[in-house]
Amino acid sequence: LGPGSWHTSVLPHLLMSEMRQAIRGTEGMKVVTMNLSRDSETQGKTSAQELEVLGCYAPDIGIDAVIADPSSVEDRPALERAAQAMGAFVHYADLRRAEGLSIHSPLKLAAAYQEVMER
């Protein structure tokens, strides 16, 4: 799940019970990728709060991992607690296309997914 606009691209998939059931029931690993910056939908929220909102919409979805760029996380312990409450671990990796840009590098993101899935 993610990255993307949290309330208009990520969470809507969890509003439909059929989608939640399909995601929950998959044998595949369930990974949440955190955004690199806040947009108008998430302004004023921390990474941990965004993850907690996801947990409110789908508390039993069974997230396995959360991928986050450490430069985008305000409070690592809070994010790790929120992930742990969902049954997940946090994997930190440099995900930016270039320093100062809020755009994920496809290659860095692919490498992070590979590291998480090989864990």
PDB file of C-alpha atoms in Angstrom, residues 5-92:
ATOM      1  CA  SER A   5      -2.014  10.535  -1.506  1.00  0.00           C
ATOM      2  CA  TRP A   6      -3.020   8.992   1.793  1.00  0.00           C
ATOM      3  CA  HIS A   7      -6.744   9.774   1.883  1.00  0.00           C
ATOM      4  CA  THR A   8      -7.507   9.670  -1.851  1.00  0.00           C
ATOM      5  CA  SER A   9      -5.167   6.924  -3.114  1.00  0.00           C
ATOM      6  CA  VAL A  10      -4.154   4.638  -0.248  1.00  0.00           C
ATOM      7  CA  LEU A  11      -7.073   4.474   2.185  1.00  0.00           C
ATOM      8  CA  PRO A  12      -9.928   4.138  -0.375  1.00  0.00           C
ATOM      9  CA  HIS A  13      -8.818   0.572  -1.109  1.00  0.00           C
ATOM     10  CA  LEU A  14      -9.578  -0.263   2.493  1.00  0.00           C
ATOM     11  CA  LEU A  15     -13.088   1.217   2.503  1.00  0.00           C
ATOM     12  CA  MET A  16     -14.547  -1.622   0.454  1.00  0.00           C
ATOM     13  CA  SER A  17     -15.009  -4.740   2.558  1.00  0.00           C
ATOM     14  CA  GLU A  18     -14.232  -6.982  -0.427  1.00  0.00           C
ATOM     15  CA  MET A  19     -10.882  -5.259  -0.954  1.00  0.00           C
ATOM     16  CA  ARG A  20     -10.007  -5.465   2.754  1.00  0.00           C
ATOM     17  CA  GLN A  21     -10.867  -9.161   2.742  1.00  0.00           C
ATOM     18  CA  ALA A  22      -8.788  -9.778  -0.387  1.00  0.00           C
ATOM     19  CA  ILE A  23      -5.779  -7.952   1.049  1.00  0.00           C
ATOM     20  CA  ARG A  24      -6.172  -9.645   4.434  1.00  0.00           C
ATOM     21  CA  GLY A  25      -6.528 -13.063   2.807  1.00  0.00           C
ATOM     22  CA  THR A  26      -3.543 -12.898   0.486  1.00  0.00           C
ATOM     23  CA  GLU A  27      -0.555 -15.100   1.160  1.00  0.00           C
ATOM     24  CA  GLY A  28       1.677 -12.332  -0.152  1.00  0.00           C
ATOM     25  CA  MET A  29       3.576  -9.976   2.082  1.00  0.00           C
ATOM     26  CA  LYS A  30       1.689  -6.785   2.921  1.00  0.00           C
ATOM     27  CA  VAL A  31       3.928  -3.721   2.903  1.00  0.00           C
ATOM     28  CA  VAL A  32       3.062  -0.082   3.533  1.00  0.00           C
ATOM     29  CA  THR A  33       5.319   2.489   1.886  1.00  0.00           C
ATOM     30  CA  MET A  34       5.296   5.849   3.608  1.00  0.00           C
ATOM     31  CA  ASN A  35       5.354   9.092   1.651  1.00  0.00           C
ATOM     32  CA  LEU A  36       8.379  11.362   1.579  1.00  0.00           C
ATOM     33  CA  SER A  37       6.460  14.536   2.415  1.00  0.00           C
ATOM     34  CA  ARG A  38       3.095  15.769   3.595  1.00  0.00           C
ATOM     35  CA  ASP A  39       0.425  16.984   1.224  1.00  0.00           C
ATOM     36  CA  SER A  40      -2.760  18.928   1.903  1.00  0.00           C
ATOM     37  CA  GLU A  41      -4.425  15.702   3.096  1.00  0.00           C
ATOM     38  CA  THR A  42      -1.829  14.888   5.723  1.00  0.00           C
ATOM     39  CA  GLN A  43      -0.486  18.301   6.712  1.00  0.00           C
ATOM     40  CA  GLY A  44       0.108  18.373  10.452  1.00  0.00           C
ATOM     41  CA  LYS A  45       0.110  14.582  10.836  1.00  0.00           C
ATOM     42  CA  THR A  46       3.170  12.525  11.664  1.00  0.00           C
ATOM     43  CA  SER A  47       4.144   9.309   9.914  1.00  0.00           C
ATOM     44  CA  ALA A  48       2.965   7.374  12.969  1.00  0.00           C
ATOM     45  CA  GLN A  49      -0.422   9.106  12.872  1.00  0.00           C
ATOM     46  CA  GLU A  50      -0.821   8.291   9.178  1.00  0.00           C
ATOM     47  CA  LEU A  51      -0.131   4.638   9.914  1.00  0.00           C
ATOM     48  CA  GLU A  52      -2.564   4.710  12.839  1.00  0.00           C
ATOM     49  CA  VAL A  53      -5.291   6.054  10.515  1.00  0.00           C
ATOM     50  CA  LEU A  54      -4.669   3.113   8.195  1.00  0.00           C
ATOM     51  CA  GLY A  55      -5.017   0.821  11.211  1.00  0.00           C
ATOM     52  CA  CYS A  56      -8.366   2.414  12.084  1.00  0.00           C
ATOM     53  CA  TYR A  57      -9.774   1.611   8.645  1.00  0.00           C
ATOM     54  CA  ALA A  58      -8.359  -1.911   8.497  1.00  0.00           C
ATOM     55  CA  PRO A  59      -7.343  -3.077  11.974  1.00  0.00           C
ATOM     56  CA  ASP A  60      -7.165  -6.745  10.998  1.00  0.00           C
ATOM     57  CA  ILE A  61      -5.440  -6.421   7.625  1.00  0.00           C
ATOM     58  CA  GLY A  62      -2.156  -7.860   8.922  1.00  0.00           C
ATOM     59  CA  ILE A  63       0.566  -5.524   7.700  1.00  0.00           C
ATOM     60  CA  ASP A  64       3.972  -7.237   7.631  1.00  0.00           C
ATOM     61  CA  ALA A  65       6.307  -4.287   7.063  1.00  0.00           C
ATOM     62  CA  VAL A  66       6.472  -0.521   6.740  1.00  0.00           C
ATOM     63  CA  ILE A  67       9.082   1.085   4.481  1.00  0.00           C
ATOM     64  CA  ALA A  68      10.077   4.637   5.331  1.00  0.00           C
ATOM     65  CA  ASP A  69      12.818   7.079   4.429  1.00  0.00           C
ATOM     66  CA  PRO A  70      14.412   8.123   7.728  1.00  0.00           C
ATOM     67  CA  SER A  71      14.592  11.758   6.605  1.00  0.00           C
ATOM     68  CA  SER A  72      10.772  11.814   6.393  1.00  0.00           C
ATOM     69  CA  VAL A  73      10.018  10.368   9.813  1.00  0.00           C
ATOM     70  CA  GLU A  74       9.583  12.863  12.651  1.00  0.00           C
ATOM     71  CA  ASP A  75       9.578  10.336  15.487  1.00  0.00           C
ATOM     72  CA  ARG A  76      11.044   6.904  14.794  1.00  0.00           C
ATOM     73  CA  PRO A  77       9.971   5.301  18.086  1.00  0.00           C
ATOM     74  CA  ALA A  78       6.361   6.420  17.522  1.00  0.00           C
ATOM     75  CA  LEU A  79       6.333   5.009  13.973  1.00  0.00           C
ATOM     76  CA  GLU A  80       7.854   1.756  15.200  1.00  0.00           C
ATOM     77  CA  ARG A  81       5.213   1.470  17.956  1.00  0.00           C
ATOM     78  CA  ALA A  82       2.417   2.127  15.442  1.00  0.00           C
ATOM     79  CA  ALA A  83       3.858  -0.507  13.093  1.00  0.00           C
ATOM     80  CA  GLN A  84       4.314  -3.009  15.895  1.00  0.00           C
ATOM     81  CA  ALA A  85       0.684  -2.498  16.954  1.00  0.00           C
ATOM     82  CA  MET A  86      -0.248  -3.653  13.438  1.00  0.00           C
ATOM     83  CA  GLY A  87       2.123  -6.634  13.612  1.00  0.00           C
ATOM     84  CA  ALA A  88       4.730  -5.034  11.350  1.00  0.00           C
ATOM     85  CA  PHE A  89       8.348  -3.977  11.491  1.00  0.00           C
ATOM     86  CA  VAL A  90       9.792  -0.757  10.042  1.00  0.00           C
ATOM     87  CA  HIS A  91      12.491  -0.879   7.393  1.00  0.00           C
ATOM     88  CA  TYR A  92      14.336   2.411   6.936  1.00  0.00           C
TER      89      TYR A  92
END
